[in-house]
Coordinates of C-alpha atoms and ligand atoms in Angstrom, one line a residue:
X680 CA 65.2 128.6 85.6
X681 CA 68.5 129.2 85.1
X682 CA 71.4 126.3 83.8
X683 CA 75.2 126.8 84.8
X684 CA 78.2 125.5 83.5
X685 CA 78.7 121.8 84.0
X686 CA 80.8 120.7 86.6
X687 CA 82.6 117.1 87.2
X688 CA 80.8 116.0 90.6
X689 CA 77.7 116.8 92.4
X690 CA 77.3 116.2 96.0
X691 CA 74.2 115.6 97.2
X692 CA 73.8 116.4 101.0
X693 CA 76.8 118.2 103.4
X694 CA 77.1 115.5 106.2
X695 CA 80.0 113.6 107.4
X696 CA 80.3 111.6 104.1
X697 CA 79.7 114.5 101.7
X698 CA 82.2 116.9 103.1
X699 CA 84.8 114.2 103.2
X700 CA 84.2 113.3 99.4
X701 CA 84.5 117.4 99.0
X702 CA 87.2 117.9 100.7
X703 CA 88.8 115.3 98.9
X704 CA 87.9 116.4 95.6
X705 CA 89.1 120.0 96.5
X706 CA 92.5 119.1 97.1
X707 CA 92.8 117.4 93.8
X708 CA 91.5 120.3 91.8
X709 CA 87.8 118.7 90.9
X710 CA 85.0 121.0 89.9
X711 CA 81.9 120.1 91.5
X712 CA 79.0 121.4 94.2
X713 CA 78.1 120.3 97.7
X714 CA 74.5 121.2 98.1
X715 CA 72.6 120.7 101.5
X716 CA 68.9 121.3 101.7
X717 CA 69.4 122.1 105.9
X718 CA 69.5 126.0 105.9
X719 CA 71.8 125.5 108.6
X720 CA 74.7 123.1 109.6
X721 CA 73.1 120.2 111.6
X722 CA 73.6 120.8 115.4
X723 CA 73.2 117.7 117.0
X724 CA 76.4 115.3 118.5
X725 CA 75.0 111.8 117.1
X726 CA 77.6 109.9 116.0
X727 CA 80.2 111.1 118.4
X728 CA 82.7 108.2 118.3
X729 CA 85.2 108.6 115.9
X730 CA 87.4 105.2 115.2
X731 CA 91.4 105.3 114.7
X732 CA 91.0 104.1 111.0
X733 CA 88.7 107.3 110.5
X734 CA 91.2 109.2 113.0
X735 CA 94.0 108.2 109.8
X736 CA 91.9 109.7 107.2
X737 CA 91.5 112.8 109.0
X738 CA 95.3 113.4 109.7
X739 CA 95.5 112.7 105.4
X740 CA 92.5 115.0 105.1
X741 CA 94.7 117.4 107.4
X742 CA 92.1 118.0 110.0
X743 CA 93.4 115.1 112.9
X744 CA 94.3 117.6 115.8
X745 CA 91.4 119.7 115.0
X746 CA 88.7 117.1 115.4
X747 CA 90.8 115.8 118.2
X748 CA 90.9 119.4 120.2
X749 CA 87.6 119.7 120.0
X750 CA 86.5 116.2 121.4
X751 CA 88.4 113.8 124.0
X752 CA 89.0 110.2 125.1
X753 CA 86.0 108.0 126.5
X754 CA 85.3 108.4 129.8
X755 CA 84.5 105.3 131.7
X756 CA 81.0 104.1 132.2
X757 CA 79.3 104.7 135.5
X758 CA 77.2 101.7 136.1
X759 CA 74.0 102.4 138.6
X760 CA 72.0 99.1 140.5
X761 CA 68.9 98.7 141.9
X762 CA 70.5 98.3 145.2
X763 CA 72.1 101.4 145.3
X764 CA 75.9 100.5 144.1
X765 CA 77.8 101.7 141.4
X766 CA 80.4 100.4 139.1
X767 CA 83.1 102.0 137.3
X768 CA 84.0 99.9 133.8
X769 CA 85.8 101.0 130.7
X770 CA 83.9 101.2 127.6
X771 CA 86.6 101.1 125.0
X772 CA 89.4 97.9 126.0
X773 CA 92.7 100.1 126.5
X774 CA 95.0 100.3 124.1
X775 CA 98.2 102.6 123.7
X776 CA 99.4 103.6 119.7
X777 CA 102.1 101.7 118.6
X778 CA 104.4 102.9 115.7
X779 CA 102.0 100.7 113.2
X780 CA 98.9 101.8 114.5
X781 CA 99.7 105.8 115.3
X782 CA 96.2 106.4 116.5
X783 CA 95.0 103.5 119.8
X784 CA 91.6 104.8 120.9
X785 CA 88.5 106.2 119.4
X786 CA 88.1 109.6 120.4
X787 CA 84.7 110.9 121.8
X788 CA 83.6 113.9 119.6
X789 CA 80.2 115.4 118.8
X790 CA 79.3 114.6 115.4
X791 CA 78.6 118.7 114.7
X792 CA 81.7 119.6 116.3
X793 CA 83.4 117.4 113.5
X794 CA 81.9 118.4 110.9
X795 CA 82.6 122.0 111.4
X796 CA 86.2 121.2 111.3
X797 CA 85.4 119.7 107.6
X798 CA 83.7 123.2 106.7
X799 CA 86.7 124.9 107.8
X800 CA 89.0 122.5 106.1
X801 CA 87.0 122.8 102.8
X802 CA 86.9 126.7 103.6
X803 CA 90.5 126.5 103.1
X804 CA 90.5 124.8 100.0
X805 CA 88.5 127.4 98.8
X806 CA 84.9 125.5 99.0
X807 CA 81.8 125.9 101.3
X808 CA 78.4 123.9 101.4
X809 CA 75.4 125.5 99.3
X810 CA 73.2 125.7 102.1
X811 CA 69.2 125.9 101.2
X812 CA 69.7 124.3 98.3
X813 CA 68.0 120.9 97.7
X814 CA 68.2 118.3 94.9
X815 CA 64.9 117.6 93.7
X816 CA 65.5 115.6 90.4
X817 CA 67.9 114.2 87.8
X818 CA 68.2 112.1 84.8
X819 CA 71.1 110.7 83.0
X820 CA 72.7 109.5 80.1
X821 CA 75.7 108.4 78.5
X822 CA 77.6 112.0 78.7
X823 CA 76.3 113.4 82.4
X824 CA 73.4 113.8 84.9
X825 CA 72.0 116.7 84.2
X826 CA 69.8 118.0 88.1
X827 CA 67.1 120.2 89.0
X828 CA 68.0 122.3 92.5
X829 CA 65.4 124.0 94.8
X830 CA 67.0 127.1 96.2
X831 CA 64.9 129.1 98.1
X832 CA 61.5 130.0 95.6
X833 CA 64.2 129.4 92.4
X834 CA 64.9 126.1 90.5
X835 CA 68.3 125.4 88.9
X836 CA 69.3 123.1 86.0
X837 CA 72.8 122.0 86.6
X838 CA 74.7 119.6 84.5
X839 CA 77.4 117.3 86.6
X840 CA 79.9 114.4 84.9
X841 CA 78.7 112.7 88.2
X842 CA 76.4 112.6 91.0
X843 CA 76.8 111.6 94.4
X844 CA 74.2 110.4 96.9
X845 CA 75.9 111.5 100.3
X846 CA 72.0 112.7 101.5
X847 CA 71.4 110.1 104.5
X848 CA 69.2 107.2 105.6
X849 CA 66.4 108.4 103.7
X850 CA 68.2 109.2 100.6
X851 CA 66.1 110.8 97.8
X852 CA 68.9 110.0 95.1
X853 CA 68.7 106.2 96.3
X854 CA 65.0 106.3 96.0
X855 CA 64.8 108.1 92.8
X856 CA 67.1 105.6 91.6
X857 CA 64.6 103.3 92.8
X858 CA 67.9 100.8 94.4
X859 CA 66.2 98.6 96.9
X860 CA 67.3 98.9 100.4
X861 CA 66.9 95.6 101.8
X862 CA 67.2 95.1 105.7
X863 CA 65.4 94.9 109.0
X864 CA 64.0 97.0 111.3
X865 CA 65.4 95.8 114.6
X866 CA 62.2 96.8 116.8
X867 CA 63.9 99.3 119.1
X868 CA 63.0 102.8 119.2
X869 CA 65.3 105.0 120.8
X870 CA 65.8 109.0 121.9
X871 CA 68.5 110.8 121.5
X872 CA 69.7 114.0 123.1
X873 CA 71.8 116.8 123.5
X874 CA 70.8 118.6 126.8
X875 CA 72.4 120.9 130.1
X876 CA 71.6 119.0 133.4
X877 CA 72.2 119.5 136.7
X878 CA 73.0 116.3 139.6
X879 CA 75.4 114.7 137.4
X880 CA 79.6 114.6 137.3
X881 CA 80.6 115.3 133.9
X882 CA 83.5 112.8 134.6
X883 CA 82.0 109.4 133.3
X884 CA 79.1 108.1 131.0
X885 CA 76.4 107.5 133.0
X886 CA 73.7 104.7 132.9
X887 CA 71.2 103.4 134.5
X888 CA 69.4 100.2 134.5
X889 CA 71.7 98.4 132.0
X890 CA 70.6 95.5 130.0
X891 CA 67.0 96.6 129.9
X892 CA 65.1 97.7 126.8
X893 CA 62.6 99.4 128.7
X894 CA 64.1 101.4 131.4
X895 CA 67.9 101.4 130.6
X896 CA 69.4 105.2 130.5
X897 CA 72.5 107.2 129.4
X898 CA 74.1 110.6 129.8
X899 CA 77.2 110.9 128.2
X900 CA 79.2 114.4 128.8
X901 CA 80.2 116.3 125.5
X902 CA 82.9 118.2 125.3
X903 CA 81.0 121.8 124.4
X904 CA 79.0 124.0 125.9
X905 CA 79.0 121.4 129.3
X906 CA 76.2 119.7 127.5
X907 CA 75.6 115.8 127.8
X908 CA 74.0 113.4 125.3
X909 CA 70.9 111.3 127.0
X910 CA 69.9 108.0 125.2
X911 CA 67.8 105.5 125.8
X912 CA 65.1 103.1 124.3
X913 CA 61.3 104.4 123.9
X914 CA 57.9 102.1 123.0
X915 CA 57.9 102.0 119.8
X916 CA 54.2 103.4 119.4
X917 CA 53.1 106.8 120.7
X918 CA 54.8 110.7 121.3
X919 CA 57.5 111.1 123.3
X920 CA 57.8 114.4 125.2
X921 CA 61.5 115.7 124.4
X922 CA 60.9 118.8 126.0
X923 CA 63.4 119.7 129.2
X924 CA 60.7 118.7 131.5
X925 CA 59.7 115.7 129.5
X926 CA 62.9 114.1 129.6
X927 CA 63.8 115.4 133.7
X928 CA 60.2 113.3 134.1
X929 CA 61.3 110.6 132.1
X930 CA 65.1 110.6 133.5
X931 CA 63.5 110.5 137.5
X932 CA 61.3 107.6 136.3
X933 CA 63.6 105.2 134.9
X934 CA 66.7 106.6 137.7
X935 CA 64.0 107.2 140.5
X936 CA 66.5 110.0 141.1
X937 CA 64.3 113.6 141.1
X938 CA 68.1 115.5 141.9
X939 CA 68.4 115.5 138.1
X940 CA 66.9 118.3 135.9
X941 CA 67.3 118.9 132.3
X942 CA 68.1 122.4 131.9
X943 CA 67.9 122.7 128.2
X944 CA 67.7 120.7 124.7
X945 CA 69.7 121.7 122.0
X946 CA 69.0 118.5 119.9
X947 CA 66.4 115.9 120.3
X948 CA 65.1 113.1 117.8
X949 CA 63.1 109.6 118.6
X950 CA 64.3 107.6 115.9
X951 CA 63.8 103.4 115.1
X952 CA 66.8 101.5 114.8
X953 CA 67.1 100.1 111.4
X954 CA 69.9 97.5 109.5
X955 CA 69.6 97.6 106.0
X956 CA 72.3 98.0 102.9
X957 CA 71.5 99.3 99.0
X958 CA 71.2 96.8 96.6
X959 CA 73.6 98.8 94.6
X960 CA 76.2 102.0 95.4
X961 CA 76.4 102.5 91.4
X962 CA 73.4 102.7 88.7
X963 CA 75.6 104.5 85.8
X964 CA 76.9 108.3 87.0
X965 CA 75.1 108.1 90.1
X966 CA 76.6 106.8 93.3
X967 CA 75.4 106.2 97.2
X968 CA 78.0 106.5 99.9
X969 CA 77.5 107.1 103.7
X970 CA 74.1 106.3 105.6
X971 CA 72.3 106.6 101.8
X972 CA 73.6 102.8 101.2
X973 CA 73.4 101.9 104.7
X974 CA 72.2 102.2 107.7
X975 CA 72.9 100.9 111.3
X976 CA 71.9 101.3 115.1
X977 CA 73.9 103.5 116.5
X978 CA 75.4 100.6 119.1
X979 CA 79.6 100.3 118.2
X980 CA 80.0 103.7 116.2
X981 CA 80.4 102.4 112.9
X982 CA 78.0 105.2 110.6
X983 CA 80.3 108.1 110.7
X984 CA 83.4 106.4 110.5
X985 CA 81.7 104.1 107.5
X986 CA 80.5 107.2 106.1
X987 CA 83.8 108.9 106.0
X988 CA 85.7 106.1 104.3
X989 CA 83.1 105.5 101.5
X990 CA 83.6 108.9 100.4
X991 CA 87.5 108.5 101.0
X992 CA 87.4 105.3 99.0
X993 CA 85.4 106.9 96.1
X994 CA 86.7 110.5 95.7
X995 CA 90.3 109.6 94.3
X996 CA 88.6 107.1 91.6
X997 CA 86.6 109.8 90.9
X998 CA 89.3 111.9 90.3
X999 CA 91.5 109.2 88.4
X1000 CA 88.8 108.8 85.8
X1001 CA 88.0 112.7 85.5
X1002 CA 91.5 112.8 84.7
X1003 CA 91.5 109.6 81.9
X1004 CA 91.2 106.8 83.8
X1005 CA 89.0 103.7 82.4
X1006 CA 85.4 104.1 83.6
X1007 CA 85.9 100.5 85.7
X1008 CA 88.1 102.1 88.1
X1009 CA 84.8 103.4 89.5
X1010 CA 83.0 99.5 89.9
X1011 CA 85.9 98.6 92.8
X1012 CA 83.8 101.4 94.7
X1013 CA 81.1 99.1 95.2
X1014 CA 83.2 95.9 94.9
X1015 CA 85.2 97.3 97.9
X1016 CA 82.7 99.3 100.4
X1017 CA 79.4 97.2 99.7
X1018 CA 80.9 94.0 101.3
X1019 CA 82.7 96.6 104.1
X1020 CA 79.2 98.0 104.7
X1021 CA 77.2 94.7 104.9
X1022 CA 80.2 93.2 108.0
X1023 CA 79.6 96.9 109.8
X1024 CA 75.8 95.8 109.7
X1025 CA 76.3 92.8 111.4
X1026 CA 78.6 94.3 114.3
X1027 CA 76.7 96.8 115.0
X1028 CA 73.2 94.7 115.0
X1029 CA 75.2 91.9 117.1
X1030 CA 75.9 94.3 119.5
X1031 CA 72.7 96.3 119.8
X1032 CA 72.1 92.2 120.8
X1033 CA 74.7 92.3 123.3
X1034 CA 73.6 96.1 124.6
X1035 CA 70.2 94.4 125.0
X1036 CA 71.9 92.3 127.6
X1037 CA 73.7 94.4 129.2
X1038 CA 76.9 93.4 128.2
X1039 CA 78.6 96.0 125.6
X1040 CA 82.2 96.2 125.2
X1041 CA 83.6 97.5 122.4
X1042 CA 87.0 95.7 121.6
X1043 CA 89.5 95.9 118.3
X1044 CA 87.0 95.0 115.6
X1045 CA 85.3 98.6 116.2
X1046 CA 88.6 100.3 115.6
X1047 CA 88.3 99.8 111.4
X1048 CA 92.0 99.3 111.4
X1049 CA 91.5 95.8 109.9
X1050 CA 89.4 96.5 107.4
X1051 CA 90.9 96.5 103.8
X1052 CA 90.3 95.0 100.3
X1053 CA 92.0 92.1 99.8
X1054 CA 90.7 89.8 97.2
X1055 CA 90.2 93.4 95.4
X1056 CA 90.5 93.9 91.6
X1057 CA 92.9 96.6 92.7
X1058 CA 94.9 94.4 94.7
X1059 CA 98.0 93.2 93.0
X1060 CA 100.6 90.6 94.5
X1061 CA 103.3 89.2 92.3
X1062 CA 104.2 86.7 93.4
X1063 CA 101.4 85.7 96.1
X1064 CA 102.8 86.5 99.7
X1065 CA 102.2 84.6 102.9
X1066 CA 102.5 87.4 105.3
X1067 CA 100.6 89.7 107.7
X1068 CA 100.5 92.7 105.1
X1069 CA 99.2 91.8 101.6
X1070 CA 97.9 93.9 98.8
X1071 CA 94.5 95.7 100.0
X1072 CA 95.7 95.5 103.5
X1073 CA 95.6 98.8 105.5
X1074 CA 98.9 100.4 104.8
X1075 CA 100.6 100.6 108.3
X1076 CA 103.0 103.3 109.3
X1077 CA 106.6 103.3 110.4
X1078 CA 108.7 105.3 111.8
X1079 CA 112.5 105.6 109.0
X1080 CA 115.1 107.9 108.5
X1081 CA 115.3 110.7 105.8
X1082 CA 119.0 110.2 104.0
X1083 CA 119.4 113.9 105.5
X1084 CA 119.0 112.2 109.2
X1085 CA 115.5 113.2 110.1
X1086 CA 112.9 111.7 111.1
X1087 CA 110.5 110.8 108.8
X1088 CA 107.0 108.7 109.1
X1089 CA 105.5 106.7 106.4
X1090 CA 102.1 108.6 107.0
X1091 CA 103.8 111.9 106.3
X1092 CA 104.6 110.6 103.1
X1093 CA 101.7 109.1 102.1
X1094 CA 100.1 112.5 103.2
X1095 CA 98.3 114.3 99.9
X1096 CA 96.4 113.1 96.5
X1097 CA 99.1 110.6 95.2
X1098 CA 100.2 107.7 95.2
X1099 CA 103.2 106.5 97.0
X1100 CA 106.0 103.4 96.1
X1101 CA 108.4 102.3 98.1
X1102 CA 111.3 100.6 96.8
X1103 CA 112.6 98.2 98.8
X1104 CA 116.5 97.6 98.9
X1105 CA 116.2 97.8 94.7
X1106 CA 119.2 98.1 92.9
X1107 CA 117.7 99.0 89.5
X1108 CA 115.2 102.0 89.0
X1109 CA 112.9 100.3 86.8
X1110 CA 109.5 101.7 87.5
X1111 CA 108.9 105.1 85.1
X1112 CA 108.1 108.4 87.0
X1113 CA 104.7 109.2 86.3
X1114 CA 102.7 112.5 87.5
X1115 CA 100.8 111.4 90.5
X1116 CA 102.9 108.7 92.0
X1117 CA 105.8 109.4 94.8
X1118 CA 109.0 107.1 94.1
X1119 CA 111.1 106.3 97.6
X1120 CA 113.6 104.3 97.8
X1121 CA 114.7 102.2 100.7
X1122 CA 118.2 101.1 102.0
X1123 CA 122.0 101.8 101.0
X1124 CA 121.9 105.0 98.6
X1125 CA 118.0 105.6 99.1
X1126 CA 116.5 108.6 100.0
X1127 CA 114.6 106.9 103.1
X1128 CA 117.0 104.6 105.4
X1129 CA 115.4 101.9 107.8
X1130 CA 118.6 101.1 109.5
X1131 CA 116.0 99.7 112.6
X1132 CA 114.4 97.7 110.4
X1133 CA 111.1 99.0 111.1
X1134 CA 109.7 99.1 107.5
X1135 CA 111.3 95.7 106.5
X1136 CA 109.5 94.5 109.5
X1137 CA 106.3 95.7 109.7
X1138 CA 106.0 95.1 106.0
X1139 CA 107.6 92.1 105.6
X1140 CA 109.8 92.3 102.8
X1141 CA 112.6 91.2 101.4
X1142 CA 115.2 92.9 98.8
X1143 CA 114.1 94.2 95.5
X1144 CA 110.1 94.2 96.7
X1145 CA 107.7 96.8 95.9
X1146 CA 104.7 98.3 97.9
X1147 CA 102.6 100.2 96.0
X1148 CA 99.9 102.6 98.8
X1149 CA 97.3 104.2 97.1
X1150 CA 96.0 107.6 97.9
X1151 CA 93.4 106.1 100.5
X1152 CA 96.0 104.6 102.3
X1153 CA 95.9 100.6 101.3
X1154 CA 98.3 98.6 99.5
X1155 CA 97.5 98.1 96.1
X1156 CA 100.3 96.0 94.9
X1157 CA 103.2 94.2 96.2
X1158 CA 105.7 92.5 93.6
X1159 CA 108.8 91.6 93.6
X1160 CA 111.8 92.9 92.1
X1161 CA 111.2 90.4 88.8
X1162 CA 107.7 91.5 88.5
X1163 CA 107.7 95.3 87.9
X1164 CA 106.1 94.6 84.3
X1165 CA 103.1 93.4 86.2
X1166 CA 103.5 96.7 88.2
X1167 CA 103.8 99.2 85.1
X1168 CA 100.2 97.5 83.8
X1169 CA 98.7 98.1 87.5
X1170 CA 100.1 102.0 87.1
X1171 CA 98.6 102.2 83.6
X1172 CA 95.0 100.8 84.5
X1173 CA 94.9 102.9 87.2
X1174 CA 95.0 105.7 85.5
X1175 CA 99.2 106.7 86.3
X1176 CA 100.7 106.9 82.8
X1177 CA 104.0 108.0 82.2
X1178 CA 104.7 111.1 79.7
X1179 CA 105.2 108.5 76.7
X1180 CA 101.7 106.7 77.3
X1181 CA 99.8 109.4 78.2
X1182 CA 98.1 109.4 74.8
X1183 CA 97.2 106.0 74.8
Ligands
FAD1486 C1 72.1 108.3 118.3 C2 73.1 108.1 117.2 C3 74.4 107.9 117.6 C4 75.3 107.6 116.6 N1 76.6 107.4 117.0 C5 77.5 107.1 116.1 C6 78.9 107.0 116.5 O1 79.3 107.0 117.6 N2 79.8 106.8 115.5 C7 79.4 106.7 114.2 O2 80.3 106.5 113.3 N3 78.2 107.0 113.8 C8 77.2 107.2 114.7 N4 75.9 107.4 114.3 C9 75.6 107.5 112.9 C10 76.0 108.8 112.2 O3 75.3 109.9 112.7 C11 75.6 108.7 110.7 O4 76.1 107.4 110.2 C12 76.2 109.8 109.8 O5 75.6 111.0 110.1 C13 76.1 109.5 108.3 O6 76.6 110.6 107.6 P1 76.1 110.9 106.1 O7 76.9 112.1 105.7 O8 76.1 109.7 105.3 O9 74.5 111.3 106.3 P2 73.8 112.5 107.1 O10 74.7 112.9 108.3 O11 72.5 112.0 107.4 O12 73.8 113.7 106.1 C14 73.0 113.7 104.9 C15 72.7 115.1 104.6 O13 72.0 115.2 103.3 C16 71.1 116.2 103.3 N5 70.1 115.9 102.3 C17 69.1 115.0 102.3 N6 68.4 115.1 101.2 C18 68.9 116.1 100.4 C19 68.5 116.7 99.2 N7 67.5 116.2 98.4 N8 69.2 117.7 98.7 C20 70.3 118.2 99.5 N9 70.6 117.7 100.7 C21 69.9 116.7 101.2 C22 70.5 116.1 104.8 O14 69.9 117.3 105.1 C23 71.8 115.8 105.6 O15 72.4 117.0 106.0 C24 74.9 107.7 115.2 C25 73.6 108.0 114.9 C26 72.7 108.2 115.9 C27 71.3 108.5 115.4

């Protein structure tokens, strides 16, 4: 047994949500270790759609066109009936990107396609996944958690500030927590698969027998390797042969069609469709994020994307209080994803309900662009707006003018670890440069111009107001030009001191 130096953050488990939370911490210079039990990336396309919201955090995490080059739009859904017709519908309700919203539709990507563009993103920063290498206990105190590691026949004894649960549905750091995951099991077992076929197009989603539990369906073409991914519902008791000529035997039962052979499975699982939520994302320097504090059916593709954000929500607190920031930062992680997760539950179980009917359409609230923490203990407004954006709103983009005449979008500047104020129209500069925190200002004499009024509109200010974005991309506070007192408090309790106060 051997014990390394101690590191800020451990990462348990190298899925969607730990190597967003590495990546993260990467960028920001934070020691720590992503270990994944999995010899082996995971290979299979599950949770292929990815939502605009998750889309943003992927252009911050600088991997946007990469995950987007390797995937594509939604096809439309092929509808087959009994009588022999066939209807053409689309699955996702249209909509173009506006100047706000940069990013319209969820993009269609195979979850392991996605993930390897995290691995080379966190190659780049330096960092890979410890592969073979399994968490297998921990205790901790007031100072760190200190974690036993099974690689290969060898045990390791590392010591971490802080530990993070990233390890999935069946999370052994949630269970060795012993945090209660209270939910339901919502009675539908389902398979899911990645497989080569012949006697299909590969230019829509195909389904068959809509609507019902027993016989309904799917093939969905994937952009690699000219694979598809077949779903459908299973009894809930008994095997299920996932071989290729157990699922062509199963496909020309429920399609009566006997033109369509499975070539070849890459990926196969039967799994049960569960809803449940942690009791808790926090007990001391432990945390859960991704499918470890919750879980959903598949129906509305909310796991990935929820996955992604917890980690984006917790790395930069993370980071803040490595760096001297008061311990409580780290309860808004909870405060603001545990509420997030438990709405994501109930979409996605209302419509497994509406699936079950054969009436699925997956409209705005799926896109994640709405989500945000107002009512926050991060969210400041001085004084209290009526308006559309308010503090722990998303933080929409817009399109300005640099003072040097180019172009220049707010999402390019909120790009990066910091965080960002914009000065709107002030005439004083009364906020202190700190380390950390990007100053623009707006209007006559600024360095950003917005002579089409697209910030002042989008945002809804007026002259002297102040919108503070913090590095995940929400408003944290709004105030007004008599209020920046408030503002310098919010700065310090988050962590961004100025050279005088950096002692205190
Ligand atoms: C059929 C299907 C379709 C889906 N479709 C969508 C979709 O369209 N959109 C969407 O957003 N989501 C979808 N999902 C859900 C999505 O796949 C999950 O939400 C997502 O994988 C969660 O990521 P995660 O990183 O939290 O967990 P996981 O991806 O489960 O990763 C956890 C990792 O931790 C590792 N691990 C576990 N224990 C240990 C340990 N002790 N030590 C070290 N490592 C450990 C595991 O090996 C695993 O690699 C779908 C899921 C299914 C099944």
């Amino acid at each position: 047994m051997t014990e390394d130096d101690a590191i800020d953050v451990l990462i348990c488990g190298a899925g969607a949500a730990g190597l967003t939370l590495a990546i993260d911490l990467a960028r920001r210079g934070v020691s720590f270790r992503l270990i994944e039990k999995m010899d082996d990336p995971f290979q299979g396309s599950r949770g292929k759609g990815i939502q605009p919201r998750t889309l943003e955090v992927f252009e911050d995490l600088g991997i946007v066109d990469k995950i987007a080059a390797s995937g594509g739009y939604y096809p439309h859904q092929r509808e087959y009936h009994d009588d022999g017709s066939m209807r053409d519908v689309a699955l996702v309700e249209a909509c173009e990107p506006i100047p706000s919203e940069p990013y319209g539709a969820p993009l269609l990507v195979p979850q392991f396609l996605t993930e390897r563009a995290m691995r080379e993103r966190l190659a780049e920063l330096g960092h890979a996944p410890e592969f073979g290498c399994a968490l297998v206990a921990f205790e901790q105190d007031g100072q760190d958690v200190t974690a036993r590691l099974a690689i290969g026949g060898e045990e390791q004894t590392i010591r971490a500030s802080y530990l993070v649960g990233t390890d999935g549905g069946r999370s052994f750091v949630r269970q060795a927590l012993a945090v209660g995951f209270p939910g339901k099991t919502l009675g539908v077992r389902a398979i899911v698969a990645d497989v080569t076929l012949t006697g299909l197009g590969r230019d829509v989603w195909h389904r068959f027998n809509e609507g019902s539990m027993e016989t309904q369906i799917s093939f969905c073409p994937l952009t690699e390797k000219g694979s598809f991914q077949m779903q459908g519902p299973v009894p809930l008791e008994g095997d299920i042969d996932l071989s290729p000529e157990g699922l062509t035997a199963l496909t020309a039962e429920r399609t009566g069609r006997t033109d369509i052979l499975i070539q070849s499975v890459s990926w196969a699982s039967a799994f049960n469709m569960n809803a449940r939520l942690a009791d808790s994302y926090r007990v001391g320097r432990v945390f859960l994020a991704g499918d470890a504090a919750h879980t959903h059916p598949p129906t509305g593709g909310q796991g990935l994307n929820t996955s992604v954000q917890d980690a984006y929500n917790l790395g930069w607190k993370l980071a803040a209080v490595l760096s001297g920031a008061p311990e409580t930062l780290l309860d808004s992680y909870e405060e603001e994803r545990r509420s997030i997760a438990a709405n994501m539950l109930g979409l996605a179980t209302r419509l497994l309900e509406d699936m079950k009917r054969g009436e699925i359409r997956r409209g705005r609230e799926v896109r994640q662009l709405d989500i945000g923490y107002l009512g926050s203990s991060l969210s400041l407004e001085e004084p209290q707006r009526q308006a559309r954006i308010l503090a722990g709103n998303r933080a929409p983009d817009a399109l300005l003018k640099g003072a040097a005449g180019q172009p220049v979008r707010l999402f390019d500047l909120f790009k990066g670890p910091h965080w960002t104020l914009l000065e709107f129209e002030v005439q004083t500069v009364a906020v202190n440069p700190r380390k950390g925190l990007h100053i623009h200002s707006i209007g006559q004499g600024g360095d950003l111009i917005d002579n089409e009024n697209r910030f002042r509109d989008t945002y809804e200010v007026a002259s002297g107001d102040r919108i503070l974005v913090r590095p995940d991309g929400y408003v944290g506070a709004i105030v007004s030009q008599g209020n920046v007192a408030a503002l310098e408090a919010y700065l310090h309790d988050v962590g961004l001191k100025t050279r005088a106060t950096a002692g205190r």
